[in-house]
Amino acid sequence: MRAIDIDQKWTFRRGFHDSLGALNENPGEVVDLPHDGMIGTKVSPDAPARSDSGYFTGEISNYTKELMIPAEWEGECVGLSIDGAMMHATVEVNGSLAAQQHYGYAPFYVDLTGLITFGARNRITIHVNTSMQPNSRWYTGSGLYRGVRLLHGPAVHVVPDGIFVTTKEISEDRAFLEALVEVDNTSSDQRLAEVTLKLLRDGGVAAEVQSVIHIEAGTVQTARMAFSLKDPLLWSAEEPNLYDVHVTVRDLGIYRTHFIPGEQTAADEAESLFGVRTITADAERGLRINGRTVKLRGGCIHHDNGLLGSVSLYAAEERKIRKLKETGFNAVRTAHNPPSAALIEACDRLGMYVFDEAFDAWEIAKRGGDYSQCFADHWEEDLTAFVRRDRIHPSVILWSTGNEIPERGGLAHGYTKAKMLAETIRRLDGTRPISNGICSLWAGMDDELARERDQSQNAPEKAGELQWEKVTEPFTNGLDIVGYNYMEDLYERDHELFPERVILGSENFPKEIGFRWPMVERLPYVIGDFTWTAWDYIGEAGIGKAVYLSADDPLLAKGPWYLMPQTSSPYPWRTANDADYDITGNLLPQGAYRSVVWGDTRTWLFSYPSDAHGKEEMMSPWGFPAVRPVWNHASCEGKPVDVIVFSGAEEVELLLNGTSLGRKPVDTERPLPKSVRFTVTYEPGTLEAVSYTKGKEVSRTALVTAGEPAALRLTPERSELMADGHDLLYLAIDIVDDQGRVVPDAALPLTAEVKGAAAAAGFGTANPVTEEDYTDAETVSYRGRALLILRAGTEPGEGSVTIRAEGLKDAQIPIRVSAGDFYETLRLPASTSR
């Protein structure tokens, strides 16, 4: 079916409106989709979900748009394709209920054909309800946060998400492929249809196949077509070669007792992306992509986009994936839900493997208002919609049926459900392995067994005890790869018990990568590691913390778990603070360390807090040392300051203002191999670290003391935006001294003024503890930085951004919004089956 973008100019209203009269009494506000109705609301210490949601509160709201349905479409099928609506959505057409969709992450299609008037305006109203709090363990956002498209096509048409092309085999100069195209016949007659599929690349046809099929009235039939591709360009994370799949379905006419050709043959078209690649996994050779063994350097990511809230736009997802690739990631896990189509497309185009996850809860709840209430009635339709949308995409290499599911011990028919979900996926896609992120038994057992165990989260198994293996073995029946959350110490023991089991570190503590990764590389049956997390997110506020305490501080006796949100993330904690990148996209020390572990030859230098010397470090399980790339410690002049260097070399030399402070060998053992610590008597100036291997310099870096704030520096990541209503421009705002150095502790009130052809979509900082509203024009710089995100309108033109800070000269840059569609610059087909 042909797709039309209808994201512009919806009317957004808060509250429930049960009639046209109620809607007319509330003028609402005009918004463009995708839109998050929660991110611009005030946070509150009384928020029912507290730190889970970053102290945001849910509500009921709705979106309304009047659509002119052309008279010439009469006789066609018309519907809405919604990539995600958060949550408990109801879709009304001209006052009549058309559809309900409870799961906020699953895509869904709404057939409008029998409810609309052709040649007239038709009202679409979509209510969403996130008021049942807490409904998640993290920030969900609210609303039509992934956009809406209007689809239309003839009575005989390609089913939405109905194209599936697979790679059966790759030989030396040819790929053998199979295409499944689902065709819907909504007419009252049997029809014959001609299905033509073309693989396109660089403007030419690389392969073509055609078939004529028969379709009974009111049914869907699948055209199954085998074909080959000569000299295929293979898709992998390193070389993400893509083809456009173009399908044409032509209605040839009626079949009764014989074929009766139609006088006018209607045609439907649909397109998608495709990559040629194969996947296998076994315990001897590990994970193999196109016959080559791959270790997954993975990161878990939640669905929000920081200052944008839950809004998903291609430009935001592309930026995230691009930055993750720059530091060595080759895989992401979509924790713990189906991602947006935009994120999957970014992974296809940039080359990022995807561990694609379905659910965080089945029927046993983790939070009172979560998906467990709807699972029994809706899991199959939601899982099916998710898999059908993503199965053609080459970046998706692994499915996950869930994360830390309480039924993992067999409660509530958990063993049966686990097999049922896996088999459902196999019926839809038999080409990819299936997994599940399984954790230790701190939950998921009946009272009799639970009494004998440590009930703290992620409590390790006792030495010599095999209860986890015994209890979860039936749960793994049906899985091709078993995900282990925080259980690296079981890998080798479990390999002896299950020698054919393929293991994946599906979730791991960030600070442990240095001593865990060599084991991942050494063991062929372990295919990778996914850190929690790669990119910071709103909610689960403050699970990553590090504090420095005197030896007599009573907090030490309470231990690292005391730093977790339940006891030490009071209002207004907002973000998890546990990631390689902060919510504005700045690389954090944790990410720098991981890049060194993965082979980065750069030297990274950081200092500890000014008051940390001589104190005990206590970290939450998801914490990382609270170091920063700064050499501003005015209160410590003449006093000791601790610094740490991350390096893959053999030894590191430290120099202060040109004077060597000596060399030290780089640590190779726990807790932070590939690091070395120094204690330096502080004096302002330049602190430099130089890495050496076999006596030769490998790389160097330096920290320089910054002066007082002297200016605002604006750095746009791109020179222009495309006038498609979706494109984004990220503008970094730095508080700098008179030498252009970022002032690391500058906390200055900032205002942003945007004029012209773009609008502010988000303005704020990476501060994990804040009450700021990312949708207004004010913020306070955090560690000398802030970020403004601009969103293009649909008209080309000029504009400007002005940033102001009291005591500093205003900074201004021009904006240019050019004609065109951002997707056209990527050669994305204008209409897709997704």
PDB file of N, CA, C and O in Angstrom, residues 244-280:
ATOM      1  N   ASP A 244      17.337  -1.972  -2.218  1.00  0.00           N
ATOM      2  CA  ASP A 244      15.923  -1.619  -2.098  1.00  0.00           C
ATOM      3  C   ASP A 244      15.102  -2.745  -2.718  1.00  0.00           C
ATOM      4  O   ASP A 244      15.376  -3.185  -3.834  1.00  0.00           O
ATOM      5  N   VAL A 245      14.103  -3.215  -1.980  1.00  0.00           N
ATOM      6  CA  VAL A 245      13.167  -4.206  -2.501  1.00  0.00           C
ATOM      7  C   VAL A 245      11.932  -3.461  -2.988  1.00  0.00           C
ATOM      8  O   VAL A 245      11.297  -2.743  -2.217  1.00  0.00           O
ATOM      9  N   HIS A 246      11.617  -3.628  -4.260  1.00  0.00           N
ATOM     10  CA  HIS A 246      10.439  -2.978  -4.840  1.00  0.00           C
ATOM     11  C   HIS A 246       9.476  -4.057  -5.318  1.00  0.00           C
ATOM     12  O   HIS A 246       9.837  -4.909  -6.144  1.00  0.00           O
ATOM     13  N   VAL A 247       8.251  -4.038  -4.786  1.00  0.00           N
ATOM     14  CA  VAL A 247       7.235  -5.035  -5.134  1.00  0.00           C
ATOM     15  C   VAL A 247       6.062  -4.348  -5.821  1.00  0.00           C
ATOM     16  O   VAL A 247       5.566  -3.320  -5.355  1.00  0.00           O
ATOM     17  N   THR A 248       5.633  -4.927  -6.926  1.00  0.00           N
ATOM     18  CA  THR A 248       4.422  -4.482  -7.609  1.00  0.00           C
ATOM     19  C   THR A 248       3.446  -5.652  -7.666  1.00  0.00           C
ATOM     20  O   THR A 248       3.825  -6.764  -8.072  1.00  0.00           O
ATOM     21  N   VAL A 249       2.225  -5.408  -7.262  1.00  0.00           N
ATOM     22  CA  VAL A 249       1.155  -6.409  -7.358  1.00  0.00           C
ATOM     23  C   VAL A 249       0.102  -5.875  -8.314  1.00  0.00           C
ATOM     24  O   VAL A 249      -0.480  -4.813  -8.080  1.00  0.00           O
ATOM     25  N   ARG A 250      -0.141  -6.616  -9.396  1.00  0.00           N
ATOM     26  CA  ARG A 250      -1.099  -6.183 -10.410  1.00  0.00           C
ATOM     27  C   ARG A 250      -2.295  -7.150 -10.410  1.00  0.00           C
ATOM     28  O   ARG A 250      -2.124  -8.357 -10.557  1.00  0.00           O
ATOM     29  N   ASP A 251      -3.476  -6.585 -10.203  1.00  0.00           N
ATOM     30  CA  ASP A 251      -4.713  -7.364 -10.223  1.00  0.00           C
ATOM     31  C   ASP A 251      -5.051  -7.673 -11.682  1.00  0.00           C
ATOM     32  O   ASP A 251      -5.412  -6.792 -12.459  1.00  0.00           O
ATOM     33  N   LEU A 252      -4.942  -8.953 -12.068  1.00  0.00           N
ATOM     34  CA  LEU A 252      -5.141  -9.332 -13.466  1.00  0.00           C
ATOM     35  C   LEU A 252      -6.610  -9.536 -13.822  1.00  0.00           C
ATOM     36  O   LEU A 252      -6.989  -9.390 -14.991  1.00  0.00           O
ATOM     37  N   GLY A 253      -7.429  -9.889 -12.824  1.00  0.00           N
ATOM     38  CA  GLY A 253      -8.836 -10.101 -13.116  1.00  0.00           C
ATOM     39  C   GLY A 253      -9.447 -11.172 -12.238  1.00  0.00           C
ATOM     40  O   GLY A 253      -8.826 -11.649 -11.278  1.00  0.00           O
ATOM     41  N   ILE A 254     -10.673 -11.587 -12.614  1.00  0.00           N
ATOM     42  CA  ILE A 254     -11.459 -12.515 -11.800  1.00  0.00           C
ATOM     43  C   ILE A 254     -11.204 -13.954 -12.245  1.00  0.00           C
ATOM     44  O   ILE A 254     -11.038 -14.232 -13.435  1.00  0.00           O
ATOM     45  N   TYR A 255     -11.200 -14.864 -11.269  1.00  0.00           N
ATOM     46  CA  TYR A 255     -11.216 -16.292 -11.589  1.00  0.00           C
ATOM     47  C   TYR A 255     -12.507 -16.880 -11.021  1.00  0.00           C
ATOM     48  O   TYR A 255     -12.784 -16.773  -9.820  1.00  0.00           O
ATOM     49  N   ARG A 256     -13.310 -17.480 -11.931  1.00  0.00           N
ATOM     50  CA  ARG A 256     -14.502 -18.209 -11.495  1.00  0.00           C
ATOM     51  C   ARG A 256     -14.278 -19.680 -11.829  1.00  0.00           C
ATOM     52  O   ARG A 256     -13.638 -20.402 -11.070  1.00  0.00           O
ATOM     53  N   THR A 257     -14.799 -20.120 -12.958  1.00  0.00           N
ATOM     54  CA  THR A 257     -14.427 -21.462 -13.430  1.00  0.00           C
ATOM     55  C   THR A 257     -13.284 -21.368 -14.426  1.00  0.00           C
ATOM     56  O   THR A 257     -12.701 -22.373 -14.814  1.00  0.00           O
ATOM     57  N   HIS A 258     -12.992 -20.156 -14.847  1.00  0.00           N
ATOM     58  CA  HIS A 258     -11.819 -19.876 -15.670  1.00  0.00           C
ATOM     59  C   HIS A 258     -11.465 -18.411 -15.448  1.00  0.00           C
ATOM     60  O   HIS A 258     -12.208 -17.650 -14.811  1.00  0.00           O
ATOM     61  N   PHE A 259     -10.344 -18.015 -15.962  1.00  0.00           N
ATOM     62  CA  PHE A 259      -9.856 -16.656 -15.777  1.00  0.00           C
ATOM     63  C   PHE A 259     -10.590 -15.680 -16.698  1.00  0.00           C
ATOM     64  O   PHE A 259     -10.728 -15.921 -17.892  1.00  0.00           O
ATOM     65  N   ILE A 260     -11.032 -14.547 -16.101  1.00  0.00           N
ATOM     66  CA  ILE A 260     -11.682 -13.476 -16.856  1.00  0.00           C
ATOM     67  C   ILE A 260     -10.836 -12.222 -16.677  1.00  0.00           C
ATOM     68  O   ILE A 260     -10.837 -11.616 -15.602  1.00  0.00           O
ATOM     69  N   PRO A 261     -10.078 -11.819 -17.689  1.00  0.00           N
ATOM     70  CA  PRO A 261      -9.193 -10.651 -17.539  1.00  0.00           C
ATOM     71  C   PRO A 261      -9.979  -9.394 -17.196  1.00  0.00           C
ATOM     72  O   PRO A 261     -11.106  -9.184 -17.665  1.00  0.00           O
ATOM     73  N   GLY A 262      -9.385  -8.551 -16.368  1.00  0.00           N
ATOM     74  CA  GLY A 262      -9.984  -7.283 -16.028  1.00  0.00           C
ATOM     75  C   GLY A 262      -9.761  -6.261 -17.125  1.00  0.00           C
ATOM     76  O   GLY A 262      -8.740  -6.285 -17.822  1.00  0.00           O
ATOM     77  N   GLU A 263     -10.748  -5.372 -17.293  1.00  0.00           N
ATOM     78  CA  GLU A 263     -10.598  -4.337 -18.312  1.00  0.00           C
ATOM     79  C   GLU A 263      -9.527  -3.327 -17.908  1.00  0.00           C
ATOM     80  O   GLU A 263      -8.771  -2.831 -18.731  1.00  0.00           O
ATOM     81  N   GLN A 264      -9.497  -2.994 -16.627  1.00  0.00           N
ATOM     82  CA  GLN A 264      -8.465  -2.099 -16.111  1.00  0.00           C
ATOM     83  C   GLN A 264      -7.807  -2.794 -14.936  1.00  0.00           C
ATOM     84  O   GLN A 264      -8.466  -3.124 -13.958  1.00  0.00           O
ATOM     85  N   THR A 265      -6.525  -3.029 -15.031  1.00  0.00           N
ATOM     86  CA  THR A 265      -5.807  -3.756 -13.984  1.00  0.00           C
ATOM     87  C   THR A 265      -5.208  -2.767 -12.986  1.00  0.00           C
ATOM     88  O   THR A 265      -4.370  -1.943 -13.342  1.00  0.00           O
ATOM     89  N   ALA A 266      -5.670  -2.858 -11.725  1.00  0.00           N
ATOM     90  CA  ALA A 266      -5.140  -1.998 -10.668  1.00  0.00           C
ATOM     91  C   ALA A 266      -3.819  -2.573 -10.172  1.00  0.00           C
ATOM     92  O   ALA A 266      -3.616  -3.793 -10.161  1.00  0.00           O
ATOM     93  N   ALA A 267      -2.919  -1.684  -9.766  1.00  0.00           N
ATOM     94  CA  ALA A 267      -1.613  -2.108  -9.277  1.00  0.00           C
ATOM     95  C   ALA A 267      -1.327  -1.466  -7.926  1.00  0.00           C
ATOM     96  O   ALA A 267      -1.718  -0.327  -7.656  1.00  0.00           O
ATOM     97  N   ASP A 268      -0.656  -2.223  -7.081  1.00  0.00           N
ATOM     98  CA  ASP A 268      -0.201  -1.713  -5.785  1.00  0.00           C
ATOM     99  C   ASP A 268       1.310  -1.853  -5.725  1.00  0.00           C
ATOM    100  O   ASP A 268       1.891  -2.761  -6.356  1.00  0.00           O
ATOM    101  N   GLU A 269       1.949  -0.976  -4.973  1.00  0.00           N
ATOM    102  CA  GLU A 269       3.408  -1.012  -4.837  1.00  0.00           C
ATOM    103  C   GLU A 269       3.789  -0.911  -3.368  1.00  0.00           C
ATOM    104  O   GLU A 269       3.090  -0.272  -2.573  1.00  0.00           O
ATOM    105  N   ALA A 270       4.897  -1.533  -3.033  1.00  0.00           N
ATOM    106  CA  ALA A 270       5.460  -1.434  -1.685  1.00  0.00           C
ATOM    107  C   ALA A 270       6.958  -1.624  -1.783  1.00  0.00           C
ATOM    108  O   ALA A 270       7.457  -2.290  -2.709  1.00  0.00           O
ATOM    109  N   GLU A 271       7.680  -1.038  -0.853  1.00  0.00           N
ATOM    110  CA  GLU A 271       9.141  -1.109  -0.877  1.00  0.00           C
ATOM    111  C   GLU A 271       9.691  -1.259   0.532  1.00  0.00           C
ATOM    112  O   GLU A 271       9.037  -0.908   1.519  1.00  0.00           O
ATOM    113  N   SER A 272      10.910  -1.767   0.620  1.00  0.00           N
ATOM    114  CA  SER A 272      11.594  -1.882   1.897  1.00  0.00           C
ATOM    115  C   SER A 272      13.093  -2.000   1.641  1.00  0.00           C
ATOM    116  O   SER A 272      13.534  -2.077   0.486  1.00  0.00           O
ATOM    117  N   LEU A 273      13.856  -2.012   2.710  1.00  0.00           N
ATOM    118  CA  LEU A 273      15.300  -2.235   2.631  1.00  0.00           C
ATOM    119  C   LEU A 273      15.591  -3.712   2.851  1.00  0.00           C
ATOM    120  O   LEU A 273      14.856  -4.416   3.549  1.00  0.00           O
ATOM    121  N   PHE A 274      16.721  -4.162   2.306  1.00  0.00           N
ATOM    122  CA  PHE A 274      17.118  -5.558   2.446  1.00  0.00           C
ATOM    123  C   PHE A 274      18.631  -5.655   2.343  1.00  0.00           C
ATOM    124  O   PHE A 274      19.263  -4.899   1.605  1.00  0.00           O
ATOM    125  N   GLY A 275      19.193  -6.586   3.084  1.00  0.00           N
ATOM    126  CA  GLY A 275      20.617  -6.869   2.994  1.00  0.00           C
ATOM    127  C   GLY A 275      20.852  -8.353   2.898  1.00  0.00           C
ATOM    128  O   GLY A 275      20.177  -9.161   3.566  1.00  0.00           O
ATOM    129  N   VAL A 276      21.804  -8.750   2.074  1.00  0.00           N
ATOM    130  CA  VAL A 276      22.150 -10.160   1.897  1.00  0.00           C
ATOM    131  C   VAL A 276      23.108 -10.555   3.010  1.00  0.00           C
ATOM    132  O   VAL A 276      24.209 -10.012   3.114  1.00  0.00           O
ATOM    133  N   ARG A 277      22.672 -11.475   3.856  1.00  0.00           N
ATOM    134  CA  ARG A 277      23.573 -11.976   4.894  1.00  0.00           C
ATOM    135  C   ARG A 277      22.993 -13.238   5.527  1.00  0.00           C
ATOM    136  O   ARG A 277      21.782 -13.459   5.525  1.00  0.00           O
ATOM    137  N   THR A 278      23.859 -14.066   6.069  1.00  0.00           N
ATOM    138  CA  THR A 278      23.455 -15.298   6.737  1.00  0.00           C
ATOM    139  C   THR A 278      23.873 -15.243   8.200  1.00  0.00           C
ATOM    140  O   THR A 278      24.805 -14.523   8.567  1.00  0.00           O
ATOM    141  N   ILE A 279      23.174 -16.019   9.022  1.00  0.00           N
ATOM    142  CA  ILE A 279      23.459 -16.094  10.461  1.00  0.00           C
ATOM    143  C   ILE A 279      23.463 -17.554  10.883  1.00  0.00           C
ATOM    144  O   ILE A 279      22.528 -18.294  10.563  1.00  0.00           O
ATOM    145  N   THR A 280      24.492 -17.953  11.606  1.00  0.00           N
ATOM    146  CA  THR A 280      24.491 -19.251  12.281  1.00  0.00           C
ATOM    147  C   THR A 280      25.114 -19.068  13.664  1.00  0.00           C
ATOM    148  O   THR A 280      25.848 -18.108  13.899  1.00  0.00           O
TER     149      THR A 280
END
